[in-house]
GROMACS .gro file of C-alpha atoms in nm:
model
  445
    1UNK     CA    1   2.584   1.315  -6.067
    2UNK     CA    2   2.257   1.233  -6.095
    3UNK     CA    3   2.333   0.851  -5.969
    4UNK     CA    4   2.509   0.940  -5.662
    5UNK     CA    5   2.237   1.200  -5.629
    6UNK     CA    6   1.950   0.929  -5.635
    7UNK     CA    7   2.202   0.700  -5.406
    8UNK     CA    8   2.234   0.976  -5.164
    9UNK     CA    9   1.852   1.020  -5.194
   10UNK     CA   10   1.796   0.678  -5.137
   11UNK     CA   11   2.049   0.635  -4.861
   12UNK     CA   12   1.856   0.916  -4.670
   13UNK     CA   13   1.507   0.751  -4.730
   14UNK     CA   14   1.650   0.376  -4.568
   15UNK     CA   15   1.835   0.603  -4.270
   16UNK     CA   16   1.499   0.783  -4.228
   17UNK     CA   17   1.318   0.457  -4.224
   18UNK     CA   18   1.520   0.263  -3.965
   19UNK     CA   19   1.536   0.575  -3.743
   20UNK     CA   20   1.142   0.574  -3.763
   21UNK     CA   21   1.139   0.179  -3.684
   22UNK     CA   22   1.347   0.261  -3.403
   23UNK     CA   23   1.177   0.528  -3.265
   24UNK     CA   24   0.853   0.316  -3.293
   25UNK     CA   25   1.024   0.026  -3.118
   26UNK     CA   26   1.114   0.241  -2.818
   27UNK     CA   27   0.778   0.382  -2.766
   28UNK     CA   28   0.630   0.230  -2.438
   29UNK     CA   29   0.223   0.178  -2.458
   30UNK     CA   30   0.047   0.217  -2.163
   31UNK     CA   31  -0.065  -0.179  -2.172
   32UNK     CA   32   0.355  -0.244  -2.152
   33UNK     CA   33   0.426   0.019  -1.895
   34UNK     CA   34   0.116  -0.174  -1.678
   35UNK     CA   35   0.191  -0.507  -1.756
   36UNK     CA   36   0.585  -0.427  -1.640
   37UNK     CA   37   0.453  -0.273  -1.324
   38UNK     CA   38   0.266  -0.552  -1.298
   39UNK     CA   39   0.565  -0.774  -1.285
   40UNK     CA   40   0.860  -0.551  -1.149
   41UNK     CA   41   0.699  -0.300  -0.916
   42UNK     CA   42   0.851  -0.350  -0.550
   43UNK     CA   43   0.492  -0.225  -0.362
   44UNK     CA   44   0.304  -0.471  -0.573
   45UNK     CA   45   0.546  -0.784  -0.518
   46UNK     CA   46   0.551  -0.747  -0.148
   47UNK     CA   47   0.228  -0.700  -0.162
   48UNK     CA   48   0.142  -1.005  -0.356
   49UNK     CA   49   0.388  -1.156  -0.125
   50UNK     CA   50   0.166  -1.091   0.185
   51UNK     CA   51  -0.114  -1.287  -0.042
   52UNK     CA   52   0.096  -1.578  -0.033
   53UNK     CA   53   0.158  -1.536   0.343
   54UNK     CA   54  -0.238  -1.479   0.396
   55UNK     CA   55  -0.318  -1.743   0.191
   56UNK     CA   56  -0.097  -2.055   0.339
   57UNK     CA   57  -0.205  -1.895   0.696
   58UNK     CA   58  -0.600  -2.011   0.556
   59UNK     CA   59  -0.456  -2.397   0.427
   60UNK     CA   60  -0.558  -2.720   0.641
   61UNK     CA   61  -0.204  -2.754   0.787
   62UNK     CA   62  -0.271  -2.447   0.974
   63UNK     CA   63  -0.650  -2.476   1.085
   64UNK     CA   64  -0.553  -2.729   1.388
   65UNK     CA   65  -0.774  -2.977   1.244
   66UNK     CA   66  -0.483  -3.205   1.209
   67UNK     CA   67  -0.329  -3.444   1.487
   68UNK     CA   68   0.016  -3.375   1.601
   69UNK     CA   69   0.272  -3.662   1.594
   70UNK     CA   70   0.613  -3.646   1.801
   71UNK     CA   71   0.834  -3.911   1.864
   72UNK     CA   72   1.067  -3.854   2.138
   73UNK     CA   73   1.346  -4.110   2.278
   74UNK     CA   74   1.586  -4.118   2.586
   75UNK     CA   75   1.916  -4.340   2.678
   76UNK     CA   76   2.043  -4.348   3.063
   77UNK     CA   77   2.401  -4.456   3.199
   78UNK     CA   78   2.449  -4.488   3.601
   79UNK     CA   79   2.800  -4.593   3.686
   80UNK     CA   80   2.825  -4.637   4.094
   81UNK     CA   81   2.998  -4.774   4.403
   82UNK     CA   82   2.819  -4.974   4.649
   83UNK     CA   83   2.921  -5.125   4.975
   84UNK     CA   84   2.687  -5.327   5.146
   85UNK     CA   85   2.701  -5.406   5.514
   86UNK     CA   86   2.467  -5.687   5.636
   87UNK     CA   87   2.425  -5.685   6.060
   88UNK     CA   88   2.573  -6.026   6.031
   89UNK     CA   89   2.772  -6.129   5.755
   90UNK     CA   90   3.093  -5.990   5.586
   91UNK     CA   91   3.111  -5.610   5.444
   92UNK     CA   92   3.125  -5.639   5.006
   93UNK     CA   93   3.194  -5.404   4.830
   94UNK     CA   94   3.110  -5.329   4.427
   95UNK     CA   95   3.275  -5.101   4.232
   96UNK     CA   96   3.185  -4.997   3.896
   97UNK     CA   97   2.834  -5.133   3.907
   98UNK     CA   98   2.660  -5.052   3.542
   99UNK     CA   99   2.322  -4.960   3.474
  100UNK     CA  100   2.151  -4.830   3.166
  101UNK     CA  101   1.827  -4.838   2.998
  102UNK     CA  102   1.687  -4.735   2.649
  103UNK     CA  103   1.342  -4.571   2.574
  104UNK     CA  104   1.178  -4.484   2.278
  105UNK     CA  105   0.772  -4.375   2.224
  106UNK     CA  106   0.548  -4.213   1.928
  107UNK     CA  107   0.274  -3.986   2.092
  108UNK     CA  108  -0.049  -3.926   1.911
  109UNK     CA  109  -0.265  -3.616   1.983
  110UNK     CA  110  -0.594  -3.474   1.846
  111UNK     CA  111  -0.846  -3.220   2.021
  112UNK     CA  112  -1.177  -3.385   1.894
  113UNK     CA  113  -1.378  -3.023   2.028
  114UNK     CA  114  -1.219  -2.729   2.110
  115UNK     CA  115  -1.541  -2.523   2.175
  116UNK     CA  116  -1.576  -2.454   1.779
  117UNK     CA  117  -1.275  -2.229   1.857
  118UNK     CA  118  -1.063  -2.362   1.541
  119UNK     CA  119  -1.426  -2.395   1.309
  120UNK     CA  120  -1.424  -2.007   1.359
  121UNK     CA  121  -1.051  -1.958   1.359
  122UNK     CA  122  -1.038  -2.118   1.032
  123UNK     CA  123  -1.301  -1.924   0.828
  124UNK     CA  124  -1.108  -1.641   0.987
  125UNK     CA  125  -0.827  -1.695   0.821
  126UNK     CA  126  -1.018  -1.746   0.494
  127UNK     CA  127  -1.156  -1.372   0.558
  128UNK     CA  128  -0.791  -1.258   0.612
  129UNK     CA  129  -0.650  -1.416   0.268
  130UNK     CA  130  -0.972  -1.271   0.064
  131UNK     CA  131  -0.859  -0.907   0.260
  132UNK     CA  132  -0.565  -0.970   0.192
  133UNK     CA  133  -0.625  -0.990  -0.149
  134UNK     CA  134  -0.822  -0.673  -0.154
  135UNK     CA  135  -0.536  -0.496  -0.007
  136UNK     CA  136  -0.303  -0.647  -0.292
  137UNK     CA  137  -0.577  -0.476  -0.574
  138UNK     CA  138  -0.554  -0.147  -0.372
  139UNK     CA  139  -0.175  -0.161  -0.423
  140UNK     CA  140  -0.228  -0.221  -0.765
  141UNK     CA  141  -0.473   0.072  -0.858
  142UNK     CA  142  -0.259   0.319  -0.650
  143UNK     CA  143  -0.011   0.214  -0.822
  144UNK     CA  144  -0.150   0.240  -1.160
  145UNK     CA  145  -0.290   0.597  -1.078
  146UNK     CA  146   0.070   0.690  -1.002
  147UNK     CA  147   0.192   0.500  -1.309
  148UNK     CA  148  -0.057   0.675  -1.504
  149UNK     CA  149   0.038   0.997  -1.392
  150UNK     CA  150   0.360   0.998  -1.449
  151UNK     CA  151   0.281   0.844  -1.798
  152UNK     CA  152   0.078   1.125  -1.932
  153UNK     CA  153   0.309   1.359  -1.767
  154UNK     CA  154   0.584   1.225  -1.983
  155UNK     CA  155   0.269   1.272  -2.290
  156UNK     CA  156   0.219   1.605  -2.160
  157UNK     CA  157   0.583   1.718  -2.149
  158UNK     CA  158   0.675   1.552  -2.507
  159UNK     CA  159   0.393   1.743  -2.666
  160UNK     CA  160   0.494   2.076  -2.498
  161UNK     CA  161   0.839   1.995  -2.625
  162UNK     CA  162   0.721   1.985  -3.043
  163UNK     CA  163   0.536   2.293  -2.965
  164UNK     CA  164   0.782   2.497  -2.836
  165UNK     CA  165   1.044   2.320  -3.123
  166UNK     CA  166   0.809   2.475  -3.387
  167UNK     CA  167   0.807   2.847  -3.172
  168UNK     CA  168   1.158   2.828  -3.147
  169UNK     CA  169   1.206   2.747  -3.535
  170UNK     CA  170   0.950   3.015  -3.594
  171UNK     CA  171   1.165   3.257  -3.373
  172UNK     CA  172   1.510   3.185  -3.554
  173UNK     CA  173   1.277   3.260  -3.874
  174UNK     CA  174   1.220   3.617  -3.758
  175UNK     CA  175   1.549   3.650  -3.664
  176UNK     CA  176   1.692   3.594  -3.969
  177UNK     CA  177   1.449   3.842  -4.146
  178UNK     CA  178   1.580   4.103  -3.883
  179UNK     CA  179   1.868   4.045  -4.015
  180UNK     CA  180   1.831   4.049  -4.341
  181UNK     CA  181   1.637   4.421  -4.275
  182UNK     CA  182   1.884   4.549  -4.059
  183UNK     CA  183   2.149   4.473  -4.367
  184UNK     CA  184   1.953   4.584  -4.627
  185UNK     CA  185   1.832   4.923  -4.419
  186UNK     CA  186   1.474   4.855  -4.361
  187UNK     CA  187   1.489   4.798  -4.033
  188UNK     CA  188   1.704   4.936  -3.705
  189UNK     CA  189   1.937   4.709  -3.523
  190UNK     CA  190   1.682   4.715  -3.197
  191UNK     CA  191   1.436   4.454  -3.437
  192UNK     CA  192   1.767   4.222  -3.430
  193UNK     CA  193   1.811   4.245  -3.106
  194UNK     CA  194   1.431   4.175  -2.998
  195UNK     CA  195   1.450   3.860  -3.229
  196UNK     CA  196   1.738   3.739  -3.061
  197UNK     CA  197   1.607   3.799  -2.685
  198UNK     CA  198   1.293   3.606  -2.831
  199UNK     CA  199   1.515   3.258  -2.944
  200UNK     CA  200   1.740   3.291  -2.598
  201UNK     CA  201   1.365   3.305  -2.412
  202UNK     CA  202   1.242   2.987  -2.648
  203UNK     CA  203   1.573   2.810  -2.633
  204UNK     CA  204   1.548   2.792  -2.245
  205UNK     CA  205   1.223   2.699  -2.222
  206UNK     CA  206   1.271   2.435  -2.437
  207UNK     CA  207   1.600   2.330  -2.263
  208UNK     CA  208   1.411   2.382  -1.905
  209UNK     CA  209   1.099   2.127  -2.029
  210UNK     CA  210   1.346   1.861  -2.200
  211UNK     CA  211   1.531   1.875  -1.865
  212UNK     CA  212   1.172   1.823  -1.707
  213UNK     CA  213   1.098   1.513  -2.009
  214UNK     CA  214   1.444   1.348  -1.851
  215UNK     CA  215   1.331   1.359  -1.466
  216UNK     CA  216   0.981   1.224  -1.551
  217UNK     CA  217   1.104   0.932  -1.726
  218UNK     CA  218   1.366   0.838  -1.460
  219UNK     CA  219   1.056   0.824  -1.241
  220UNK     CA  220   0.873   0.583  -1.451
  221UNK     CA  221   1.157   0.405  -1.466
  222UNK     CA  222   1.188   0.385  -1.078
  223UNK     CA  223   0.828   0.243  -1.092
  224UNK     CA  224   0.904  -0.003  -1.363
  225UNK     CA  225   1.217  -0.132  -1.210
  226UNK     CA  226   1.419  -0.038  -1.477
  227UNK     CA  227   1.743   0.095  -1.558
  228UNK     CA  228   1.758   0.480  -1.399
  229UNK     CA  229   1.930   0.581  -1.687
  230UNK     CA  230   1.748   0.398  -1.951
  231UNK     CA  231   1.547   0.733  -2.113
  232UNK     CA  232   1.569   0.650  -2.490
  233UNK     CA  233   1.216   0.619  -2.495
  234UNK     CA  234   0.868   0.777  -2.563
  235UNK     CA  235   0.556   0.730  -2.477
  236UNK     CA  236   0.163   0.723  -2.648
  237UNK     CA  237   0.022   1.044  -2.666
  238UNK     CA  238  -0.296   0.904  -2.761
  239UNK     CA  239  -0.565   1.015  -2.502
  240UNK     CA  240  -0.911   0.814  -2.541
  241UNK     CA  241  -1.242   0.897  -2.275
  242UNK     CA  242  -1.481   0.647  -2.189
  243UNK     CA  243  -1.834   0.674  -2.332
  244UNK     CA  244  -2.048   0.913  -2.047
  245UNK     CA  245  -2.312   0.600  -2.009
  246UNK     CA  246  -2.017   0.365  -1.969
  247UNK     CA  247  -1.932   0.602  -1.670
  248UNK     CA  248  -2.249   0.627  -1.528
  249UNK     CA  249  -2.284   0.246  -1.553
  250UNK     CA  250  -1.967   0.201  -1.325
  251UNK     CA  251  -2.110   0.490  -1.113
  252UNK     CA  252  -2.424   0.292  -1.026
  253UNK     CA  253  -2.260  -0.022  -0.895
  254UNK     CA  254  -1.966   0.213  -0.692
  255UNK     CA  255  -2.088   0.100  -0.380
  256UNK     CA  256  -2.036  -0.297  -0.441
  257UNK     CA  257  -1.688  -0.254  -0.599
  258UNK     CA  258  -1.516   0.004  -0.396
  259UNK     CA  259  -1.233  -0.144  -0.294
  260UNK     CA  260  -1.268   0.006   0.060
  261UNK     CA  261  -1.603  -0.105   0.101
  262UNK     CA  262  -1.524  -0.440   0.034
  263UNK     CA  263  -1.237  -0.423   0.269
  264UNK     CA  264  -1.444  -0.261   0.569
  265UNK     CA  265  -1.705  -0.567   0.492
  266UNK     CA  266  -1.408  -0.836   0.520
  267UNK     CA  267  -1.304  -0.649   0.849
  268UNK     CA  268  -1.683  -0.697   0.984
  269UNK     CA  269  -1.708  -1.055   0.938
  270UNK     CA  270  -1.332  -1.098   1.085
  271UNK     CA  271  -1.474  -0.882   1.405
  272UNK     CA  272  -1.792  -1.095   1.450
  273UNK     CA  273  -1.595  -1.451   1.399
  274UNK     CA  274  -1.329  -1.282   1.692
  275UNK     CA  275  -1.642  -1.305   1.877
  276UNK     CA  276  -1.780  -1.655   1.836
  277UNK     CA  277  -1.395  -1.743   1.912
  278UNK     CA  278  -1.371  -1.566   2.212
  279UNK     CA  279  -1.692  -1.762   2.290
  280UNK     CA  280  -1.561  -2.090   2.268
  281UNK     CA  281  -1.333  -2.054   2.522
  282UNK     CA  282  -1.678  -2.128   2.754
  283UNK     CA  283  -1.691  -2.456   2.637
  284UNK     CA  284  -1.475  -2.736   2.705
  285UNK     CA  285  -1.218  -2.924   2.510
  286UNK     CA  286  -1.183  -3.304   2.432
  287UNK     CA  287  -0.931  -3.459   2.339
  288UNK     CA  288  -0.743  -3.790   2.198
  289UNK     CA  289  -0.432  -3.928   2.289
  290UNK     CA  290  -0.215  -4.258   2.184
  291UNK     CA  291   0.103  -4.376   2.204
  292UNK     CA  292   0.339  -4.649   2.164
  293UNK     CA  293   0.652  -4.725   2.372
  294UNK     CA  294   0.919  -4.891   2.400
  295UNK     CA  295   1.179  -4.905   2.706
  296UNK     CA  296   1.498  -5.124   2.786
  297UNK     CA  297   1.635  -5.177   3.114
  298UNK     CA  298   1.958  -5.399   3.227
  299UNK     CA  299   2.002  -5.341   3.600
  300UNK     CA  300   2.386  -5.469   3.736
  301UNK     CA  301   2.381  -5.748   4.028
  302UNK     CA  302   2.355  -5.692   4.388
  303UNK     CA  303   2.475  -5.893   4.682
  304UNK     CA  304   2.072  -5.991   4.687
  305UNK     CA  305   2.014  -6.029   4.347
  306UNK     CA  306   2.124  -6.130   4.037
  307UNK     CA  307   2.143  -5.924   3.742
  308UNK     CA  308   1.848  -5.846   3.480
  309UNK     CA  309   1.790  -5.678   3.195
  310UNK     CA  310   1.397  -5.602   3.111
  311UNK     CA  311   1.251  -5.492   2.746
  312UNK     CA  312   0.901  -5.338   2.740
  313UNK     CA  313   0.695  -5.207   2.476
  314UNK     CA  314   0.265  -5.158   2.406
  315UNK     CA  315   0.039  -4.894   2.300
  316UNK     CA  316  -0.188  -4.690   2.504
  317UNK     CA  317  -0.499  -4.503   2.429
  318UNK     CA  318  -0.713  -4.200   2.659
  319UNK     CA  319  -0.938  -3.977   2.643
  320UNK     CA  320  -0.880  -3.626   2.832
  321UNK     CA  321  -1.153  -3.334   2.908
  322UNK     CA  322  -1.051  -2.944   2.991
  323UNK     CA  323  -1.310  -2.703   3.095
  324UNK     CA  324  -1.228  -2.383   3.237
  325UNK     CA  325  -1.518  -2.354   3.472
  326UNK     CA  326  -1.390  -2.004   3.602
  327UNK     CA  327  -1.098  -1.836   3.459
  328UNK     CA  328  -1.091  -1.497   3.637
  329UNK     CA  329  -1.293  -1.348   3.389
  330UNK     CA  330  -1.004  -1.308   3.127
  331UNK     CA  331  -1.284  -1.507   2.892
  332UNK     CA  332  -1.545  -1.237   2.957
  333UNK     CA  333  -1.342  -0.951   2.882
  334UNK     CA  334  -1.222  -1.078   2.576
  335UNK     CA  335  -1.596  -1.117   2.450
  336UNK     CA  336  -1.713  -0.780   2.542
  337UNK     CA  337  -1.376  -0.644   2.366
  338UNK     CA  338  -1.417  -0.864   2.070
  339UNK     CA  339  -1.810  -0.704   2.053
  340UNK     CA  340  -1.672  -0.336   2.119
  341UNK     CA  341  -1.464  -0.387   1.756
  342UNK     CA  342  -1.714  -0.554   1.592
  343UNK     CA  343  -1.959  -0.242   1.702
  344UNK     CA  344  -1.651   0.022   1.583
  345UNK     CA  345  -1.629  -0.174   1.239
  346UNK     CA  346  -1.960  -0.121   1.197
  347UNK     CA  347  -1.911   0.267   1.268
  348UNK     CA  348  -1.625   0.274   1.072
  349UNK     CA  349  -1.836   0.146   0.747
  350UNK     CA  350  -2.110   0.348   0.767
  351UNK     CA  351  -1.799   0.669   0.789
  352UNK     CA  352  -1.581   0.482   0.480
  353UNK     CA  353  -1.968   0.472   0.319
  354UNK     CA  354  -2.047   0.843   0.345
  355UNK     CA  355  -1.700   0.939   0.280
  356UNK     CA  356  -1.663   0.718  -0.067
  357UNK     CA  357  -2.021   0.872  -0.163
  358UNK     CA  358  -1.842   1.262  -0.094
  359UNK     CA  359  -1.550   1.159  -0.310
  360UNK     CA  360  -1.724   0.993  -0.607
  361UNK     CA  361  -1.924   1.360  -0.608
  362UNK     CA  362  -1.635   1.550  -0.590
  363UNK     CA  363  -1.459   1.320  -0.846
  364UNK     CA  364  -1.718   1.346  -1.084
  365UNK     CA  365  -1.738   1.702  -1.102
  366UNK     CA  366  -1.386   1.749  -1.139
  367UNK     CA  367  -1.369   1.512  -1.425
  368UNK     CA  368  -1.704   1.702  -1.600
  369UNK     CA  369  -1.513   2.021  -1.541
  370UNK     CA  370  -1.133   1.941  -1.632
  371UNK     CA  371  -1.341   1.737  -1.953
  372UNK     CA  372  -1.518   2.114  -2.006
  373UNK     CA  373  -1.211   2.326  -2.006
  374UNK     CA  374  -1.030   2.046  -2.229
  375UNK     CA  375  -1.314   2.116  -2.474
  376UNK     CA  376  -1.280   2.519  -2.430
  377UNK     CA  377  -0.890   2.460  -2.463
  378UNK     CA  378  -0.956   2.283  -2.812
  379UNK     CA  379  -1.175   2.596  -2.906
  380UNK     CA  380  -0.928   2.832  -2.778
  381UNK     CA  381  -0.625   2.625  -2.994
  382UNK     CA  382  -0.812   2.719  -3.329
  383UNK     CA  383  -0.907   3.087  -3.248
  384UNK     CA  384  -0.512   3.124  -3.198
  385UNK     CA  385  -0.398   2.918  -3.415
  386UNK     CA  386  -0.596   3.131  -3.676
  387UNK     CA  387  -0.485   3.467  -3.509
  388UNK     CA  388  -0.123   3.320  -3.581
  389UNK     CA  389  -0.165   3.282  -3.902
  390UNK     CA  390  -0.297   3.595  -3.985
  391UNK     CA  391  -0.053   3.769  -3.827
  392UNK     CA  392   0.189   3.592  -3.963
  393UNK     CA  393   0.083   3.714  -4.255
  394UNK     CA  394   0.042   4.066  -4.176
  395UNK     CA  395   0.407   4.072  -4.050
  396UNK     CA  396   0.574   3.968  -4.357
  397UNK     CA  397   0.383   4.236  -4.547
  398UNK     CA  398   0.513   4.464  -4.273
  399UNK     CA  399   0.167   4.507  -4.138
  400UNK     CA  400   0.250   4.468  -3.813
  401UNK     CA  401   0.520   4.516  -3.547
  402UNK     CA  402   0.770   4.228  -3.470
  403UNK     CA  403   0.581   4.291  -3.109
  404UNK     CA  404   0.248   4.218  -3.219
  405UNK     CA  405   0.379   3.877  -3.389
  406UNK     CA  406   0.544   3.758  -3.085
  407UNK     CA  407   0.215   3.841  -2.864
  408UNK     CA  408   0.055   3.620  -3.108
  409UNK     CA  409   0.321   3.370  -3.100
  410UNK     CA  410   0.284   3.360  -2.710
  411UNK     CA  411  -0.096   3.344  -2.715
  412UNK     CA  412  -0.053   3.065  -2.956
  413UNK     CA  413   0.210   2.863  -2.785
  414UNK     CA  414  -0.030   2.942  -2.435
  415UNK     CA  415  -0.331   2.757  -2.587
  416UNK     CA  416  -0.127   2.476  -2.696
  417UNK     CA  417   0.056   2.405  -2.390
  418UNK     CA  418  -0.272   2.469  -2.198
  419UNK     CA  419  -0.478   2.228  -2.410
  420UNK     CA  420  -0.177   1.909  -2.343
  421UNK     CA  421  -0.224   2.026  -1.973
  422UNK     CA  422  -0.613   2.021  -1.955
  423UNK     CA  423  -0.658   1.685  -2.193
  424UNK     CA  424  -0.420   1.498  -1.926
  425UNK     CA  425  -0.558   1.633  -1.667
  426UNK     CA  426  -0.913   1.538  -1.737
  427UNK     CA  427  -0.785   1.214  -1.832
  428UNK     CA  428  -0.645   1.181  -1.469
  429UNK     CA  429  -0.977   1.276  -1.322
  430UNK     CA  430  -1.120   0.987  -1.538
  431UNK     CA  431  -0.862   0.728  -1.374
  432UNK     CA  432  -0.935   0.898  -1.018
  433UNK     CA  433  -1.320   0.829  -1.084
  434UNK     CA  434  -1.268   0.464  -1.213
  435UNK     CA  435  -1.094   0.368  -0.935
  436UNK     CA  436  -1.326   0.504  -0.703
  437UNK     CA  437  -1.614   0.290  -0.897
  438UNK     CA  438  -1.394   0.031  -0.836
  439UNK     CA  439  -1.314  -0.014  -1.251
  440UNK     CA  440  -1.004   0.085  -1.261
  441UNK     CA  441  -0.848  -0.257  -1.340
  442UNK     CA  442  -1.137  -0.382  -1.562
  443UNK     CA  443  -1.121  -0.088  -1.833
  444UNK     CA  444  -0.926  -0.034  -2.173
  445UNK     CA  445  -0.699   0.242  -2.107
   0.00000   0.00000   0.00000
């Protein structure tokens, strides 16, 4: 007996192991839940897909600083009747008279001044792919926060989950000492019944937040690209806050890596190059030309003449100039409308300016406060969790009612719940601020 009892023992011990190397294989950091967003989210691949867009719009093979080539090439075939009638001679008549001819040329073009329209057009382009890439890190950080978010909702709801597993437990435990009273007389059957009401109450809470746990992680999953079903998994519940100077550090260079900022600022110098290439369109354009050809001709006899077929081919070479002295005006409006943007850009930073400074404020005294309350929340934890304790205590001695217990069993499992809900919270208002400073993608989370 003894054997089988250690082999049983031992059995239970590898079982327990591999279940605990299997739960710690299926936990999902944060770093691997980014890094699969990273790779898998749809918003960030199409939006990395417009940086590809932006940046082959801002190569060389679409700045127009490169001639254009075309080759083009043409065949002919006249079949026709002719009579001929000379004032003095006999009437003749052809029929079925052939001609044809063959040509074939390669045309050479390059605008050797446009104005400076394409030098502007061109560093335009190179504003639009850096933009573009702005807009691409915006994707990501919302993307994070929402990743995030539904993270340390998962963190939140796991953690409510063993707290209300250990009130239940503690529930079924009072049952079962109702019971026990009720059948050895010390107590009525209305104990019982409380005790029971109690573990129904717990039970569906606990069925109601696991239900919750479920629907959270088929959301992360939706974000990951991952299999909707796929929900085998847990999460970190390690929370970690940046140092307060770290904070203020980011905090004093907000303005320079605010992600809107920069983009308003990549807008501005897009506006003022519209301008300069609405101005070129006052200037004239020059521009080369070549080409070499190549034609065939065979021409069918006449009554006059005989019948000839003649091959030429040679290059060619000019030189053409295009000035718009007077358009209508169409140039004119399109400056003063290119300068009207450039003057609402320039509003429109000084509004994203004041309006990044008001959020930063607000987002820093919502962190300081959630951060506060987390702190009270710990507090308020170990005053309860004492008060439990005690009364636990005082209710197996019979010291107090089963009501008291289970007022102390709420307030406990209250504080608990509320501390998960204020650490995540301020941990959220941490991300919120980062991103606003513009960090969020160059911190430890």
């Amino acid at each position: 007996m003894k054997i089988i009892s250690s082999c049983i023992f031992l059995l239970i011990t590898v079982c327990s192991l591999q279940m605990t190397a299997q739960v710690q294989d299926s936990v999902l950091t944060k770093e691997e839940v980014i890094s699969r967003a990273l790779m898998n989210n749809y918003g960030i691949k199409i939006a990395n897909n417009q940086v590809e867009i932006a940046e082959n719009n801002q190569s060389i093979l679409n700045s127009g600083y490169l001639p254009s080539l075309a080759g083009v090439a043409g065949a002919n075939y006249d079949l026709n009747n002719r009579i001929t009638e000379p004032e003095n001679g006999e009437v003749l008549e052809q029929r079925g008279i052939e001609n044809n001819s063959y040509n074939a040329a390669v045309n050479v073009n390059y605008t050797l001044f446009d104005g400076l329209g394409r030098f502007y057009n061109f560093k335009s382009l190179k504003e639009q792919y850096n933009l573009s890439q702005l807009e691409a890190r915006e994707t990501i950080e919302n993307t994070m926060l929402q990743l995030l978010s539904i993270y340390y909702e998962i963190a939140r709801l796991t953690e409510n989950i063993q707290v209300l597993e250990e009130t239940l437990e503690v529930s079924k435990e009072r049952e079962l000492r109702a019971e026990y009273q009720f059948d050895y007389g010390q107590s009525n059957n209305l104990a019982v019944l409380n005790a029971r009401v109690d573990v129904n109450n717990d039970s569906v809470i606990l069925i109601d937040t696991r239900q919750q746990l479920a629907n959270s992680k088929r959301d992360l999953n939706v974000l990951l690209n991952r299999e909707i079903s796929a929900i085998d998994f847990a999460v970190d519940t390690t929370v970690n806050f940046l140092p307060e100077l770290q904070v203020e550090s980011f905090l004093s260079t907000a303005e320079a890596n605010n992600v809107s900022l920069l983009q308003i600022e990549r807008n501005i110098t897009i506006s003022e190059y519209d301008i300069k290439i609405s101005r070129s369109r006052y200037l004239p354009s020059i521009g080369l030309n070549g080409s070499y050809g190549w034609n065939q001709n065979r021409s069918a006899a006449t009554a006059f003449f005989p019948g000839s077929t003649t091959i030429t081919d040679g290059l060619s070479a000019g030189v053409s100039l295009n000035w718009d002295i007077f358009d209508g005006g169409q140039t004119a409006v399109q400056v003063q409308n290119a300068k009207i943007n450039y003057t609402n850009q320039e509003l429109l930073r000084e509004q994203i300016a004041l309006e990044v400074k008001r959020d930063i404020a607000n987002a820093l005294n919502n962190f300081e406060n959630k951060f506060y309350i987390y702190r009270i929340q710990e507090q308020n934890v170990s005053t309860n969790l004492d008060n439990f304790e005690r009364s636990r205590e005082e209710f197996s001695l019979g010291q107090i009612t089963s009501i008291e217990f289970r007022q102390a069993q709420i307030n406990l499992l209250n504080a608990r719940t509320s501390l998960h809900l204020a650490k995540y919270d301020a941990k959220l208002a941490e991300l919120q601020l980062l991103q606003l400073a513009g960090q969020l993608l160059n911190v430890e989370l």
